[in-house]
Amino acid sequence: MLGSLVYVGGMPLEEALDVRAIDGARLGDELDAIGYRGGAPLPARPPHAFVELHIEQGPVLEEAGVLIGAVTGVQGISWQEVTVVGQSNHAGTTPIRLRRDAALAAARIAVFLRELADRYGGDQVCTVGKFDVFPDLVNVVAARAVLTLDVRNTDEHALRRAESEIDDFLRTVAETDGVEISVRRLARFEPVEFDDRVVAMVERHAAAAGCTVMRMPSGAGHDAQMLARTCPTGMIFVPSHKGISHNPAEHTDSRDIEAGANILLRTMLELAEADFR
Amino acid sequence: MLGSLVYVGGMPLEEALDVRAIDGARLGDELDAIGYRGGAPLPARPPHAFVELHIEQGPVLEEAGVLIGAVTGVQGISWQEVTVVGQSNHAGTTPIRLRRDAALAAARIAVFLRELADRYGGDQVCTVGKFDVFPDLVNVVAARAVLTLDVRNTDEHALRRAESEIDDFLRTVAETDGVEISVRRLARFEPVEFDDRVVAMVERHAAAAGCTVMRMPSGAGHDAQMLARTCPTGMIFVPSHKGISHNPAEHTDSRDIEAGANILLRTMLELAEADFR
């Protein structure tokens, strides 16, 4: 979503062009290399309205047996990378009481995060997707562990409360397990609410086309959340088979895509005539 | 300890020569390449007795302020590799109730293993040293996790009880977390008890030399545990600074090594005269 962020003025163009990939490649150089570096002035003039059609990338529509999602907004996202430093020791010769086990502390954090999600309920999701330990050997107590915490909620207050609880828990684990814990923030976006007039329009056109429809938040980030800063914005979701995305098995039926595209068309035609001033 | 295992007849020579390293290199070929493949008949004739001097590789002697460990035996070892298969999903769009999170299940197992060690107490140690998740990305619920369980105890009954409890817990987690769990045994050795006459001899020579001495089990595996199958066997430990081993920071004071070597000498001289029949 870097492009849409720059488009709406959320990041200076030069800063974006200087972003480097994990392999060291610089975005500006790569755009030059393929002739994709544009020359339009940025930030750009806000559009009249913005509607994005997307696969859900989740299992909710399919599970509910509903064809169209009228997306109400995008969950706030808190990404943190947690590094736990303990002491590497021989797994056979080091009594439990003398250990400072980084892998164990990291595992406690992962279990805590799920418990937090269960307690909060509703739209709260929490994920430890990345979990690396070092030296990662069967007979060596881990000296270091690095894990990521992905926490999302549609409610900014809940998100802040979760972050604060996590801070407290990390301090507790550092003490009980004798490890040092440091945190690096990888990303933080507040929840975004789409324009209710656009959401209602999507809902109405879906129903008029005879499609089942439900309101739902987006758990994934989308360009629409950037555009929402500058103009009335909405999104249309179509089902993802088994909720799978970013994976070769990602699939949405052609008929579902066609239905979504028709609702996008009708919504765009109505928006073209709408006066939002 | 492959060499000593073959020496005592615990593994046929040809099977040992066919062992392959993780890079695919075959032991027999590598021994030929450096001219180290011997021609002595195997299994070999049991020695009269066997005593091994070794660094402790753990922090116990240093913490106790004792110079010499009279090793009573070697802990039994149970190594298992656990593979957890769940479902890869988008971390933002997949509600908690629809997840089958392999990393979370693996973390629960790691926390359980420490709780088991705490409950058992005594010499019980448990370690999850290797912990890998796939695809290992911040915003993807892990599809798969592979972790190792290293469980050691001087008491074979306790070790079996621990293994049985672990089996039960893995079944529970598979059910509660909706994941598939499979287990591969990597290694299993019963505890070895050294010959009490040799242990007492080490203890006596240490005391006679004016050294502090304590009886203790070895948490690490050693050639002596293989030789113990065929002859009266013992070991002498000297302190490891901070318990560190298999690491560039491994260190034992020269004076401690000298003390250990002198006790080894005196013990060997006495053993040479001893009649064990």
XYZ file of C-alpha atoms in Angstrom:
554
model
C 0.000 0.000 0.000
C 3.059 2.232 -0.319
C 1.789 3.684 -3.602
C -1.589 4.710 -2.223
C 0.073 6.082 0.921
C 2.247 8.388 -1.199
C -0.712 9.181 -3.477
C -2.695 10.648 -0.571
C 0.292 12.492 0.890
C 0.907 10.128 3.802
C 4.587 9.731 2.907
C 6.904 11.993 0.869
C 7.709 10.583 -2.586
C 11.470 10.664 -2.005
C 11.154 8.691 1.222
C 9.101 6.052 -0.587
C 11.599 5.794 -3.446
C 14.350 5.203 -0.871
C 12.575 2.236 0.718
C 14.691 -0.895 0.481
C 13.545 -4.494 0.197
C 14.986 -7.180 2.463
C 17.447 -8.031 -0.338
C 18.683 -4.412 -0.333
C 17.022 -3.374 -3.615
C 15.891 0.286 -3.622
C 12.341 0.931 -4.812
C 13.227 3.980 -6.959
C 15.977 2.048 -8.773
C 13.699 -0.900 -9.396
C 10.948 1.326 -10.813
C 13.503 2.984 -13.126
C 14.760 -0.428 -14.219
C 11.340 -1.514 -15.459
C 10.240 1.923 -16.694
C 7.449 2.192 -14.119
C 8.560 5.376 -12.372
C 5.786 7.847 -13.136
C 6.018 11.622 -13.342
C 2.613 12.770 -12.063
C 2.682 15.354 -9.234
C 2.276 13.914 -5.752
C 0.349 13.947 -3.518
C -2.349 13.657 -6.188
C -5.699 15.420 -6.392
C -8.226 13.483 -4.270
C -10.715 11.508 -6.364
C -14.437 12.172 -6.057
C -14.858 8.779 -4.363
C -13.028 5.453 -4.184
C -14.385 1.897 -4.219
C -12.182 -1.204 -4.233
C -13.331 -4.698 -5.207
C -11.242 -7.414 -3.536
C -11.299 -11.027 -2.512
C -12.026 -11.333 1.187
C -8.755 -13.184 1.907
C -10.571 -14.738 4.828
C -13.162 -17.479 5.440
C -16.039 -15.396 6.858
C -18.236 -15.001 3.742
C -17.851 -18.631 2.714
C -18.633 -19.863 6.214
C -21.704 -17.621 6.409
C -22.859 -18.621 2.908
C -22.964 -14.957 1.845
C -21.775 -13.717 -1.566
C -20.969 -10.047 -1.020
C -19.263 -8.231 1.838
C -20.064 -4.527 2.231
C -16.834 -3.560 3.936
C -17.297 -1.141 6.830
C -13.634 -0.343 7.377
C -10.213 -1.782 8.020
C -9.005 -3.133 11.333
C -6.295 -1.239 13.119
C -2.980 -3.066 12.985
C -0.206 -3.274 15.558
C 2.910 -5.133 14.477
C 5.756 -5.618 16.921
C 8.918 -7.657 16.715
C 9.987 -8.988 20.090
C 13.565 -10.104 20.734
C 14.234 -12.274 23.776
C 17.826 -12.690 24.924
C 18.616 -15.473 27.373
C 21.657 -17.691 27.830
C 22.734 -20.546 25.583
C 23.347 -23.681 27.675
C 23.713 -27.408 27.338
C 20.251 -28.987 27.509
C 21.498 -31.939 29.566
C 23.837 -30.356 32.061
C 22.055 -27.141 33.008
C 19.590 -27.509 35.892
C 16.203 -25.908 35.259
C 16.681 -23.347 38.043
C 19.858 -21.986 36.378
C 18.322 -21.514 32.932
C 17.468 -18.355 31.038
C 15.650 -19.983 28.157
C 14.775 -17.559 25.353
C 12.661 -20.110 23.432
C 10.545 -20.840 26.490
C 9.945 -17.135 27.173
C 8.958 -16.659 23.525
C 6.545 -19.607 23.735
C 4.942 -18.089 26.849
C 4.403 -14.847 24.936
C 2.770 -16.698 22.014
C 0.393 -18.534 24.350
C -0.416 -15.303 26.219
C -1.272 -13.551 22.957
C -3.872 -16.180 22.061
C -5.347 -15.984 25.559
C -5.637 -12.222 25.124
C -7.482 -12.665 21.803
C -9.861 -15.172 23.444
C -10.559 -12.784 26.331
C -11.212 -9.768 24.079
C -13.443 -11.707 21.677
C -15.352 -9.914 18.897
C -13.140 -8.879 15.987
C -9.942 -9.166 18.011
C -7.270 -11.235 16.294
C -3.724 -11.889 17.478
C -1.060 -13.890 15.691
C 2.507 -14.998 16.251
C 3.395 -15.903 12.662
C 7.177 -15.544 12.846
C 9.071 -17.395 15.545
C 12.804 -17.999 15.262
C 15.151 -19.343 17.922
C 18.934 -19.393 17.995
C 21.028 -21.504 17.744
C 17.980 -23.754 17.047
C 19.557 -27.060 18.101
C 17.928 -29.977 19.894
C 20.399 -30.074 22.804
C 21.030 -26.374 23.341
C 18.914 -24.037 25.483
C 18.108 -21.139 23.133
C 20.173 -17.992 23.634
C 17.837 -15.819 21.614
C 14.373 -15.835 20.141
C 12.721 -13.384 17.781
C 8.967 -13.437 17.309
C 6.384 -11.102 15.813
C 3.105 -10.026 17.375
C 0.322 -9.141 14.922
C -2.619 -7.624 16.813
C -5.697 -6.212 15.066
C -8.982 -4.720 16.147
C -11.627 -2.436 14.645
C -11.633 -0.489 17.928
C -8.617 1.733 18.560
C -9.237 1.768 22.315
C -9.232 -2.019 22.466
C -6.063 -2.091 20.386
C -4.315 0.274 22.780
C -5.492 -1.738 25.777
C -4.120 -4.897 24.164
C -0.767 -3.225 23.495
C -0.579 -2.086 27.085
C -1.387 -5.586 28.395
C 1.299 -7.017 26.139
C 3.847 -4.515 27.495
C 2.994 -5.596 31.031
C 3.268 -9.266 30.187
C 6.657 -8.819 28.502
C 7.958 -7.142 31.652
C 6.623 -10.003 33.766
C 8.214 -12.685 31.570
C 11.541 -10.828 31.512
C 11.547 -11.003 35.290
C 10.260 -14.548 35.876
C 12.415 -16.095 33.129
C 15.541 -13.991 33.662
C 15.653 -12.854 30.046
C 16.042 -9.479 28.385
C 13.201 -8.453 26.115
C 13.281 -5.647 23.568
C 10.548 -4.543 21.214
C 10.717 -2.988 17.760
C 7.574 -1.547 16.226
C 7.185 -2.794 12.664
C 3.883 -1.116 11.780
C 0.970 0.678 13.417
C -2.211 1.780 11.716
C -5.319 3.021 13.469
C -8.603 1.423 12.402
C -10.205 3.078 9.388
C -13.958 3.557 9.035
C -15.323 3.762 5.511
C -17.963 6.312 4.507
C -21.341 4.962 5.564
C -23.001 6.380 2.448
C -20.692 4.264 0.271
C -21.119 1.180 2.472
C -24.908 1.522 2.275
C -24.712 1.994 -1.498
C -22.742 -1.267 -1.900
C -25.240 -3.037 0.323
C -28.219 -1.691 -1.675
C -26.790 -2.562 -5.094
C -25.912 -6.072 -3.895
C -29.442 -6.643 -2.617
C -30.925 -5.152 -5.816
C -28.841 -7.614 -7.854
C -30.268 -10.466 -5.789
C -27.005 -11.184 -3.988
C -26.757 -12.105 -0.314
C -24.776 -9.384 1.442
C -23.405 -8.648 4.894
C -21.509 -5.804 6.499
C -18.044 -6.764 7.731
C -14.694 -5.195 8.541
C -11.581 -6.024 6.576
C -8.891 -7.807 8.527
C -6.298 -7.169 5.835
C -4.865 -3.814 4.828
C -5.949 -2.323 1.480
C -5.285 0.760 -0.636
C -8.828 1.866 0.200
C -7.757 2.593 3.775
C -5.267 5.161 2.457
C -7.757 6.723 0.039
C -10.300 6.975 2.871
C -8.191 9.859 4.228
C -9.095 12.011 1.237
C -12.496 10.978 -0.156
C -15.662 8.911 0.498
C -14.461 5.319 0.307
C -15.802 1.797 0.427
C -14.934 -1.775 -0.498
C -16.675 -4.834 -1.893
C -15.586 -8.324 -0.831
C -16.209 -11.583 -2.676
C -15.567 -14.969 -1.020
C -12.145 -16.611 -0.841
C -12.327 -20.404 -1.044
C -11.395 -21.714 2.438
C -10.164 -18.213 3.249
C -6.837 -18.954 1.579
C -4.844 -16.090 0.079
C -1.211 -15.244 -0.706
C -0.941 -18.890 -1.667
C -1.131 -20.869 -4.944
C -4.405 -22.387 -3.655
C -6.092 -18.954 -3.549
C -9.397 -19.211 -5.445
C -12.607 -17.275 -6.006
C -15.321 -18.575 -8.343
C -15.613 -16.639 -11.613
C -19.341 -16.160 -10.968
C -18.576 -14.547 -7.613
C -16.044 -12.227 -9.237
C -18.603 -11.321 -11.917
C -21.210 -10.537 -9.249
C -18.698 -8.361 -7.384
C -17.696 -6.550 -10.564
C -21.329 -5.785 -11.417
C -21.943 -4.324 -7.969
C -18.751 -2.283 -8.326
C -20.035 -1.002 -11.697
C -23.442 -0.010 -10.323
C -21.894 1.613 -7.256
C -19.450 3.586 -9.433
C -22.251 4.753 -11.740
C -24.268 5.995 -8.777
C -21.200 7.614 -7.180
C -20.454 9.456 -10.449
C -23.760 11.276 -10.014
C -23.538 11.695 -6.228
C -22.934 15.049 -4.633
C -20.888 14.590 -1.478
C -20.271 18.244 -0.656
C 29.847 -41.498 20.792
C 29.463 -43.558 17.622
C 33.010 -44.898 17.914
C 32.587 -46.148 21.473
C 29.165 -47.600 20.600
C 30.749 -49.703 17.825
C 33.735 -50.519 20.057
C 31.485 -52.209 22.626
C 29.366 -53.985 19.994
C 26.312 -51.734 20.291
C 26.215 -51.114 16.532
C 27.678 -53.164 13.640
C 30.772 -51.561 12.061
C 29.247 -51.477 8.571
C 26.135 -49.695 9.812
C 28.315 -47.047 11.507
C 30.433 -46.549 8.376
C 27.218 -45.951 6.411
C 26.031 -43.152 8.705
C 25.593 -39.918 6.789
C 26.033 -36.356 8.023
C 23.374 -33.721 7.356
C 25.437 -32.619 4.315
C 25.231 -36.176 2.918
C 28.869 -37.122 3.614
C 29.277 -40.828 4.499
C 31.382 -41.584 7.579
C 33.319 -44.479 5.994
C 34.301 -42.343 2.993
C 35.375 -39.477 5.194
C 37.543 -41.771 7.367
C 39.185 -43.187 4.209
C 39.799 -39.666 2.914
C 41.843 -38.696 5.986
C 43.424 -42.112 6.526
C 41.660 -42.659 9.865
C 39.813 -45.859 9.047
C 41.343 -48.429 11.394
C 41.627 -52.174 10.907
C 41.295 -53.531 14.455
C 38.657 -56.222 14.972
C 35.320 -54.976 16.345
C 33.661 -55.249 18.754
C 36.900 -54.923 20.677
C 38.041 -56.824 23.755
C 36.590 -55.100 26.855
C 39.169 -53.144 28.839
C 39.870 -53.987 32.471
C 38.240 -50.708 33.503
C 37.472 -47.307 31.963
C 37.729 -43.826 33.462
C 37.052 -40.626 31.505
C 38.127 -37.135 32.545
C 35.887 -34.427 31.116
C 34.765 -30.878 31.653
C 31.352 -30.790 33.308
C 29.738 -28.827 30.449
C 27.313 -27.509 33.049
C 27.303 -24.938 35.869
C 26.776 -27.213 38.881
C 30.377 -27.545 40.171
C 31.130 -23.850 39.733
C 27.895 -22.844 41.474
C 28.603 -25.256 44.352
C 32.241 -24.107 44.624
C 33.441 -27.703 44.248
C 36.480 -28.705 42.163
C 35.883 -32.357 41.303
C 32.736 -34.230 40.270
C 32.712 -37.984 40.944
C 30.254 -38.896 38.200
C 27.679 -41.480 39.267
C 26.228 -42.126 35.817
C 24.655 -40.558 32.767
C 21.103 -39.325 32.523
C 18.742 -41.195 30.261
C 17.906 -39.210 27.156
C 14.690 -39.020 25.180
C 14.819 -36.963 22.008
C 11.695 -36.493 19.942
C 10.947 -34.305 16.968
C 7.352 -33.122 16.914
C 5.729 -31.889 13.716
C 2.522 -29.880 13.994
C 0.435 -29.368 10.874
C -2.257 -26.715 10.915
C -3.607 -24.384 8.249
C -1.864 -21.357 6.805
C -4.197 -18.339 6.964
C -4.142 -14.586 6.760
C -3.453 -13.175 10.218
C -5.896 -10.299 9.748
C -8.856 -11.927 8.069
C -9.149 -15.280 9.826
C -11.292 -15.201 12.988
C -9.699 -16.907 15.992
C -12.391 -19.607 16.109
C -11.569 -20.712 12.528
C -7.817 -21.037 13.062
C -5.630 -24.115 13.178
C -2.429 -22.391 14.269
C 0.612 -24.672 14.221
C 2.913 -22.119 15.907
C 0.497 -21.669 18.793
C 0.166 -25.431 19.327
C 3.964 -25.731 19.279
C 4.259 -22.916 21.841
C 1.767 -24.686 24.109
C 3.914 -27.837 23.918
C 7.068 -25.885 24.836
C 5.368 -24.307 27.854
C 3.935 -27.677 28.919
C 7.380 -29.269 28.779
C 8.811 -26.722 31.217
C 5.847 -27.194 33.548
C 6.527 -30.927 33.472
C 10.185 -30.366 34.409
C 9.120 -28.082 37.271
C 6.642 -30.671 38.558
C 9.116 -33.556 38.408
C 11.936 -31.601 40.062
C 15.194 -33.315 41.032
C 17.461 -34.073 38.088
C 14.636 -33.757 35.548
C 15.498 -31.458 32.661
C 13.390 -30.701 29.595
C 14.304 -28.476 26.682
C 12.768 -27.236 23.475
C 15.942 -26.075 21.718
C 14.778 -26.267 18.109
C 11.583 -24.500 17.122
C 10.824 -23.709 13.494
C 7.583 -22.419 12.018
C 6.524 -22.202 8.377
C 6.081 -19.998 6.439
C 7.473 -17.834 9.315
C 5.877 -14.549 8.288
C 4.446 -11.809 10.503
C 0.978 -11.780 8.897
C 0.470 -15.495 8.210
C -0.908 -18.041 10.663
C 1.704 -20.817 10.644
C 0.806 -23.887 8.594
C 3.471 -26.041 10.172
C 5.817 -26.100 13.128
C 8.646 -28.461 13.951
C 10.098 -28.561 17.432
C 12.334 -30.926 19.380
C 11.745 -32.236 22.889
C 14.888 -33.104 24.863
C 13.920 -34.868 28.097
C 16.501 -36.328 30.518
C 16.387 -38.029 33.877
C 18.649 -40.341 35.876
C 15.571 -42.462 36.640
C 14.263 -44.576 33.766
C 10.813 -44.870 35.348
C 10.497 -41.095 35.606
C 11.658 -40.755 32.013
C 8.991 -43.192 30.817
C 6.332 -41.417 32.864
C 7.379 -38.099 31.299
C 7.204 -39.567 27.803
C 3.749 -40.910 28.491
C 2.537 -37.544 29.834
C 3.927 -35.852 26.739
C 2.057 -38.301 24.492
C -1.176 -37.486 26.308
C -0.592 -33.761 26.046
C 0.149 -33.950 22.318
C -3.156 -35.755 21.789
C -4.965 -33.081 23.815
C -3.407 -30.213 21.862
C -4.147 -31.903 18.531
C -7.798 -31.953 19.535
C -8.173 -28.525 21.141
C -6.176 -26.710 18.450
C -7.436 -28.690 15.446
C -3.921 -29.613 14.316
C -2.273 -32.859 13.305
C 0.720 -33.881 15.374
C 3.274 -36.522 14.460
C 6.329 -37.584 16.411
C 9.666 -38.928 15.227
C 12.053 -40.426 17.756
C 15.524 -38.985 17.274
C 17.337 -40.757 20.115
C 16.628 -42.758 23.233
C 19.158 -43.930 25.810
C 18.333 -45.411 29.173
C 20.155 -43.921 32.170
C 23.563 -45.491 32.835
C 24.882 -46.128 36.326
C 28.627 -46.209 36.754
C 30.378 -48.827 38.882
C 30.168 -47.681 42.475
C 33.665 -49.032 43.200
C 35.090 -46.702 40.545
C 32.970 -43.753 41.692
C 34.154 -44.263 45.283
C 37.750 -44.523 44.100
C 37.523 -41.161 42.281
C 35.952 -39.618 45.357
C 38.685 -40.995 47.641
C 41.589 -39.883 45.431
C 40.084 -36.412 45.107
C 39.760 -36.077 48.866
C 43.292 -37.465 49.373
C 44.614 -34.804 46.994
C 42.895 -32.118 49.078
C 40.269 -31.343 46.441
C 36.627 -30.606 47.177
C 34.526 -33.326 45.558
C 30.853 -34.177 45.087
C 28.924 -37.007 43.503
C 26.804 -35.960 40.544
C 25.196 -37.408 37.416
C 26.244 -36.325 33.946
C 23.576 -34.540 31.964
C 25.540 -34.905 28.733
C 26.286 -38.133 26.909
C 29.852 -39.505 27.019
C 31.850 -42.452 25.651
C 31.996 -43.762 29.222
C 28.295 -44.624 29.066
C 29.029 -46.999 26.180
C 32.065 -48.567 27.884
C 29.992 -49.052 31.038
C 28.259 -51.905 29.191
C 31.450 -53.947 29.175
C 33.643 -53.012 32.160
C 33.752 -51.139 35.479
C 33.496 -47.472 34.473
C 33.603 -44.011 36.021
C 34.144 -40.373 35.133
C 35.808 -37.323 36.629
C 34.356 -33.848 36.047
C 36.173 -30.529 36.370
C 34.274 -27.198 36.373
C 33.137 -25.410 33.208
C 33.240 -21.636 33.544
C 29.585 -20.469 33.636
C 28.602 -23.947 32.456
C 29.313 -22.957 28.861
C 30.352 -25.636 26.384
C 30.192 -26.265 22.638
C 30.907 -22.587 22.339
C 34.053 -20.436 21.790
C 33.610 -19.147 25.358
C 34.084 -22.651 26.826
C 36.771 -22.452 29.527
C 38.227 -24.505 32.360
C 41.140 -23.218 34.442
C 44.451 -24.993 33.785
C 44.824 -25.702 37.519
C 41.432 -27.432 37.547
C 42.435 -29.554 34.552
C 45.721 -30.436 36.291
C 43.855 -31.463 39.439
C 41.490 -33.619 37.376
C 44.373 -35.225 35.489
C 46.169 -36.102 38.733
C 43.044 -37.764 40.122
C 42.656 -39.633 36.842
C 46.280 -40.813 37.154
C 45.887 -42.007 40.741
C 42.597 -43.714 39.942
C 44.117 -45.473 36.914
C 47.100 -46.649 38.960
C 44.799 -48.103 41.601
C 42.547 -49.678 38.958
C 45.544 -51.310 37.306
C 46.055 -53.282 40.523
C 42.350 -53.888 41.236
C 40.763 -57.299 40.875
C 37.168 -56.900 39.694
C 36.370 -60.556 39.129
